[in-house]
Amino acid sequence: MLLPPRGNARILIGAHFVNTLGNGAYLTTSTLFLTRSIGLSPAEVALGLAIAAGAGMALSTPMGYVADRYGPKRVMLGLLILQAVCFAGLIGVRGLWSFAPIAGLIAVGESGAKAANGAMIAAAVEPAQRLRVRAFLRSANNAGIGLGALIGSIPLMLDTRSAYAVMLLANSVTFLLAAAVLTRVRLDKPVAARPAEQPRLVALRDRPFLSFALVDGLVAALYNELLTLGLPLWLTVHTGGPLWLVSAALLINTTGCVLLQVWASGGTDGLASAARTGRRGALIIAVACVLFGASTGMPTWAVCVGVLAAACVHVLGELFSSTATWAVIFGMAPDWAQGQYQGAYLTGRQIGNMVTPPLLTALVVGGGGPGWLVVGVLFAVAGTAYPSLVRWGERTRAEPVTA
């Protein structure tokens, strides 16, 4: 099936695709807009984004709780409007201390929207369809980001403040359009009430889930950074391979995620099968790391063949790993706390995003081929840990999480 099912599922995916078009354009142009148009130094950009990331990480679980408490649709609409206002407000930024608060609001809105979106999927579609809809969502995300990046090349070529301003306003419009589309989602079931004996932020007291979030957050951050950070650094320092291999590997990855994510989600229908899928995905990515490392010191043609083969293997493992992530989050979260569990997982993912760049740089640049093997071992260890973590979580699902 090339399209998601009619009704809520198709509305959710359509809204997400519209929004990611603008996000892709902004991501492509953001660095040059902030430095060349606003005049921030690279250090100021990094500091502002670090402050924003901290705010997003600290508030992701509380924002998920708000989505559970007041309804994911209502919260999602509010956060989309907030982000529309903030992106338009970037036009008026004149320095670090006007940039940092807006960037912080954008980060909080983004992390809150991700948590609310997961809760919306849980509330808007039947449990048996959640993974499939989530897979369609990721396909739409990759397609939207890719097309948005092409659109973002226009203001990059013009490189004028007016072009960047138009891009920011267009991105704001996509948030408003996405909100308009989401108003059509029908949530027939009332928001599930929190049982009186359960703590408000139950996800933060769920040790099996938090352990999974930390392990899987590192795995997800690593497989995302392999192609955008590890590969270009390794090509530059340790091989004579051409840098166009980075673009080719990213093209393979994007195409695979758009075309095959729904296929990869098939057959995963519970926590036990999610654990097996996660283990399979991590071990496949470990094989990709071995292929990357084996090309060190090889002739240029061999480096090209090795990188392209590794990219094909990598995307297959990524598809299975992402499927397992969604299945475990949906499966471990009670219906009344889907939002905060999505937010708690995002915290683990954000921790992985902080740890991964220095770790990957040290291993790939400092270690070369053997460094790639160490990265592969990390994936293999994480993959073998998945079943134990999930079984731990399954045992505690029947037990109340108390203070």
XYZ file of C-alpha atoms in Angstrom:
403
model
C 0.000 0.000 0.000
C 1.479 3.347 -1.070
C -0.904 5.434 1.024
C -1.919 5.115 4.676
C -5.475 4.011 5.507
C -8.230 6.581 5.025
C -9.410 8.622 7.985
C -7.281 9.680 10.945
C -4.152 7.909 9.726
C -4.089 9.698 6.387
C -4.823 13.057 8.040
C -1.935 12.622 10.498
C 0.536 11.705 7.775
C -0.643 14.512 5.497
C -0.222 17.118 8.221
C 3.240 15.815 9.063
C 4.349 15.878 5.423
C 3.239 19.500 4.990
C 5.087 20.531 8.125
C 8.322 18.735 7.270
C 8.539 20.527 3.919
C 9.103 23.765 5.813
C 11.374 22.110 8.359
C 13.570 20.689 5.595
C 13.938 24.121 4.019
C 14.822 25.685 7.378
C 17.354 23.015 8.321
C 19.107 23.536 4.993
C 19.400 27.298 5.439
C 19.495 27.804 9.208
C 23.263 27.993 9.702
C 23.838 30.573 6.975
C 20.760 32.556 8.027
C 21.955 32.768 11.620
C 25.546 33.647 10.732
C 25.329 35.672 7.511
C 21.945 37.359 7.927
C 21.667 37.836 11.680
C 25.417 38.073 12.245
C 25.835 35.535 15.036
C 29.252 33.963 15.414
C 29.511 30.164 15.169
C 30.168 30.062 18.926
C 27.007 32.090 19.601
C 24.964 29.793 17.373
C 26.319 26.754 19.210
C 25.607 28.303 22.621
C 22.081 29.320 21.667
C 21.297 25.875 20.287
C 22.825 24.202 23.378
C 20.591 26.287 25.655
C 17.592 25.388 23.490
C 18.467 21.684 23.519
C 18.702 21.728 27.306
C 15.260 23.306 27.582
C 13.760 20.792 25.164
C 15.300 17.856 27.014
C 14.216 19.060 30.460
C 10.607 19.648 29.425
C 9.961 16.773 27.005
C 8.409 14.464 29.628
C 6.368 17.216 31.350
C 5.064 18.314 27.942
C 4.078 14.711 27.250
C 2.207 14.703 30.560
C 0.379 17.876 29.508
C -0.655 16.116 26.275
C -2.010 13.189 28.311
C -3.794 15.492 30.730
C -5.452 17.899 28.309
C -5.608 15.761 25.171
C -2.924 15.282 22.503
C -4.889 17.008 19.763
C -5.426 20.211 21.721
C -1.811 20.348 22.870
C -0.487 19.511 19.397
C -2.475 22.344 17.815
C -1.212 24.804 20.428
C 2.416 23.758 19.945
C 2.193 24.015 16.164
C 0.869 27.579 16.483
C 3.615 28.403 19.009
C 6.302 27.187 16.606
C 4.762 29.136 13.728
C 5.010 32.330 15.778
C 8.570 31.547 16.900
C 9.933 30.841 13.416
C 8.407 34.073 12.157
C 9.933 35.795 15.183
C 13.430 34.718 14.145
C 13.274 37.463 11.509
C 13.537 40.040 14.290
C 16.505 38.431 16.079
C 19.487 40.759 16.435
C 21.862 38.882 18.737
C 22.441 35.894 20.992
C 20.136 36.978 23.806
C 17.194 37.483 21.494
C 17.997 34.265 19.614
C 18.356 31.948 22.627
C 14.826 32.442 24.088
C 13.160 31.899 20.698
C 15.337 28.868 19.997
C 14.398 27.523 23.437
C 10.687 27.917 22.740
C 11.136 26.197 19.372
C 12.976 23.286 21.038
C 10.307 22.927 23.726
C 7.586 23.125 21.080
C 9.354 20.520 18.956
C 9.907 18.016 21.767
C 6.384 18.576 23.083
C 4.918 18.127 19.607
C 6.794 14.850 19.148
C 5.419 13.545 22.431
C 1.903 14.741 21.613
C 2.124 13.279 18.125
C 2.939 9.837 19.496
C 0.019 10.129 21.886
C -2.230 11.200 18.993
C -1.315 8.103 17.016
C -2.117 5.965 20.060
C -5.478 7.702 20.485
C -6.472 8.132 16.836
C -5.872 4.651 15.395
C -6.463 1.109 16.561
C -3.580 -0.551 18.476
C -2.987 -3.044 15.652
C -2.412 -0.179 13.204
C -0.138 2.035 15.319
C 3.164 0.693 14.011
C 2.033 0.832 10.403
C 0.855 4.421 10.772
C 4.091 5.339 12.540
C 6.021 3.803 9.649
C 4.020 5.837 7.135
C 4.790 8.892 9.247
C 8.533 8.273 9.027
C 8.329 7.763 5.280
C 6.460 11.057 4.974
C 9.030 12.717 7.236
C 11.961 11.660 5.059
C 10.163 12.620 1.863
C 9.178 16.014 3.281
C 12.652 16.789 4.623
C 14.226 15.787 1.312
C 11.888 17.923 -0.787
C 12.175 20.765 1.707
C 15.952 20.665 1.407
C 15.603 21.157 -2.346
C 13.322 24.130 -1.738
C 15.849 25.489 0.765
C 18.519 25.573 -1.939
C 16.773 28.618 -3.460
C 17.435 31.046 -0.567
C 20.927 29.563 -0.280
C 21.668 30.500 -3.876
C 20.201 33.997 -3.443
C 21.917 34.448 -0.040
C 19.975 37.610 0.853
C 18.143 38.580 4.028
C 14.888 38.879 2.086
C 15.237 35.322 0.761
C 15.870 33.962 4.248
C 12.908 35.938 5.627
C 10.592 34.483 2.978
C 11.843 31.002 3.861
C 11.126 31.577 7.575
C 7.626 32.866 6.857
C 6.968 29.931 4.522
C 8.063 27.539 7.275
C 5.694 29.274 9.691
C 2.872 28.825 7.210
C 3.518 25.066 7.054
C 2.983 24.844 10.823
C -0.339 26.656 10.475
C -1.366 24.478 7.536
C -0.466 21.344 9.495
C -2.586 22.605 12.404
C -5.498 23.247 10.043
C -5.234 19.708 8.663
C -5.048 18.192 12.166
C -8.342 19.809 13.176
C -9.952 17.111 11.003
C -8.653 14.287 13.231
C -11.498 12.679 15.172
C -10.683 11.336 18.612
C -13.836 9.450 19.530
C -12.525 8.066 22.794
C -12.204 10.396 25.815
C -8.739 10.990 27.244
C -7.969 8.121 29.629
C -7.771 9.273 33.230
C -4.717 8.612 35.364
C -5.441 6.001 38.052
C -5.436 7.646 41.478
C -2.687 5.358 42.792
C -0.254 6.216 39.993
C 2.226 9.126 40.152
C 1.824 11.980 37.684
C 5.177 11.495 35.927
C 5.020 7.712 36.002
C 7.419 7.337 33.053
C 10.267 8.845 35.072
C 9.833 6.096 37.703
C 9.659 3.239 35.221
C 13.197 1.883 35.465
C 12.901 -0.766 32.725
C 11.576 1.806 30.274
C 14.182 4.427 31.214
C 16.929 1.821 30.776
C 15.555 0.997 27.348
C 15.300 4.705 26.476
C 18.968 5.276 27.341
C 20.238 2.235 25.406
C 17.987 2.750 22.403
C 18.551 6.513 22.460
C 22.281 5.932 22.060
C 21.696 3.371 19.299
C 19.388 5.736 17.390
C 21.758 8.683 17.757
C 24.671 6.538 16.568
C 22.975 5.176 13.461
C 21.818 8.673 12.519
C 25.313 10.147 12.904
C 27.161 7.330 11.108
C 26.485 8.809 7.667
C 26.411 12.530 8.490
C 29.396 12.657 10.879
C 31.352 9.399 10.983
C 31.500 8.736 7.241
C 32.743 12.171 6.078
C 35.351 12.324 8.858
C 36.593 8.819 8.054
C 36.756 9.496 4.304
C 38.732 12.675 4.901
C 41.239 11.294 7.400
C 41.694 7.603 6.582
C 40.852 6.970 2.920
C 41.291 8.422 -0.524
C 37.608 7.982 -1.229
C 35.671 10.822 -2.880
C 33.402 12.931 -0.655
C 30.475 12.449 -3.029
C 30.128 9.071 -1.324
C 28.533 10.907 1.621
C 25.765 12.263 -0.613
C 25.338 8.856 -2.261
C 25.050 7.123 1.125
C 22.512 9.693 2.341
C 20.510 9.268 -0.869
C 20.418 5.492 -0.324
C 19.327 6.076 3.254
C 16.563 8.547 2.409
C 15.244 6.430 -0.457
C 15.216 3.308 1.692
C 13.414 5.064 4.542
C 10.755 6.453 2.195
C 10.131 3.245 0.251
C 10.774 0.446 2.738
C 9.834 1.681 6.223
C 6.250 0.411 6.005
C 7.507 -2.971 4.776
C 10.007 -3.170 7.650
C 7.246 -2.584 10.207
C 5.404 -5.766 9.179
C 5.521 -8.735 11.517
C 6.194 -6.733 14.683
C 3.062 -7.017 16.793
C 4.071 -6.991 20.440
C 6.885 -6.454 22.900
C 8.478 -9.877 22.345
C 8.634 -9.461 18.569
C 9.785 -5.841 19.034
C 12.756 -7.087 21.045
C 13.703 -9.496 18.263
C 13.297 -6.781 15.642
C 15.479 -4.378 17.640
C 18.176 -7.023 18.077
C 18.088 -7.792 14.356
C 18.363 -4.117 13.425
C 21.298 -3.426 15.747
C 23.219 -6.510 14.545
C 22.663 -5.533 10.902
C 24.041 -2.049 11.582
C 27.031 -3.711 13.288
C 27.699 -5.528 9.992
C 27.544 -2.184 8.172
C 30.197 -0.816 10.546
C 32.455 -3.770 9.720
C 32.012 -3.032 6.000
C 32.879 0.633 6.519
C 36.004 -0.246 8.478
C 37.127 -2.942 6.025
C 37.566 -0.289 3.329
C 40.267 1.548 5.267
C 43.478 1.702 3.238
C 41.882 0.112 0.169
C 42.029 1.465 -3.417
C 39.512 4.148 -4.311
C 37.276 1.778 -6.269
C 37.165 -0.626 -3.319
C 36.322 2.222 -0.936
C 33.422 3.227 -3.210
C 32.069 -0.320 -3.401
C 32.498 -0.842 0.341
C 30.782 2.417 1.320
C 27.817 1.898 -0.997
C 27.365 -1.693 0.196
C 27.642 -0.581 3.819
C 25.048 2.159 3.222
C 22.585 -0.409 1.848
C 23.112 -2.665 4.875
C 22.950 0.305 7.260
C 19.540 1.507 6.070
C 18.091 -1.996 6.424
C 19.234 -2.146 10.053
C 17.946 1.369 10.682
C 14.484 0.434 9.399
C 14.215 -2.518 11.780
C 15.657 -0.539 14.708
C 13.199 2.322 14.326
C 10.290 -0.137 14.088
C 11.370 -1.765 17.348
C 11.626 1.615 19.063
C 8.026 2.554 18.284
C 6.716 -0.875 19.236
C 8.416 -0.824 22.632
C 7.231 2.710 23.459
C 3.631 1.948 22.485
C 3.776 -1.427 24.231
C 5.258 -0.290 27.548
C 3.201 2.895 27.924
C -0.250 2.645 29.525
C -2.996 4.299 27.487
C -3.304 7.178 29.944
C 0.438 8.017 29.745
C 1.360 7.616 26.075
C 2.460 11.251 25.804
C 4.819 11.276 28.754
C 6.368 7.947 27.717
C 7.028 9.420 24.286
C 8.594 12.429 26.020
C 10.687 10.291 28.362
C 12.034 8.351 25.403
C 12.961 11.647 23.720
C 15.054 12.519 26.772
C 17.050 9.320 26.291
C 17.421 10.112 22.623
C 18.637 13.640 23.385
C 21.222 12.261 25.804
C 22.386 10.003 22.973
C 22.595 13.028 20.681
C 24.945 14.723 23.157
C 27.166 11.673 23.687
C 27.413 10.472 20.095
C 29.433 13.235 18.321
C 32.516 13.094 20.587
C 32.293 9.291 20.901
C 31.992 8.685 17.170
C 34.682 11.233 16.328
C 37.131 9.663 18.772
C 36.518 6.131 17.482
C 36.374 6.799 13.733
C 39.030 9.514 13.469
C 41.282 8.195 16.211
C 40.799 4.504 15.481
C 40.230 4.215 11.742
C 39.292 0.667 10.729
C 39.548 -0.764 14.266
C 37.474 2.177 15.489
C 34.665 1.140 13.147
C 34.858 -2.349 14.653
C 34.411 -0.871 18.138
C 31.337 1.031 16.917
C 30.015 -2.235 15.511
C 30.584 -3.939 18.874
C 28.548 -1.185 20.567
C 25.630 -1.939 18.259
C 26.001 -5.682 18.794
C 26.058 -5.327 22.586
C 22.998 -3.064 22.518
C 21.199 -5.488 20.220
C 21.824 -8.463 22.478
C 20.584 -6.401 25.459
C 17.213 -5.597 23.857
C 15.426 -8.866 24.746
C 16.503 -8.666 28.398
C 15.422 -5.034 28.700
C 12.056 -5.724 27.104
C 11.426 -8.840 29.215
C 12.189 -6.751 32.315
C 9.643 -4.232 31.112
C 7.061 -6.951 30.405
C 7.399 -8.348 33.931
C 6.699 -4.949 35.464
C 3.726 -4.033 33.260
C 1.384 -5.901 35.587
C 2.864 -4.169 38.620
C 1.953 -0.584 39.579
C 4.802 1.899 39.316
C 4.859 3.575 42.712
C 6.962 6.174 44.392
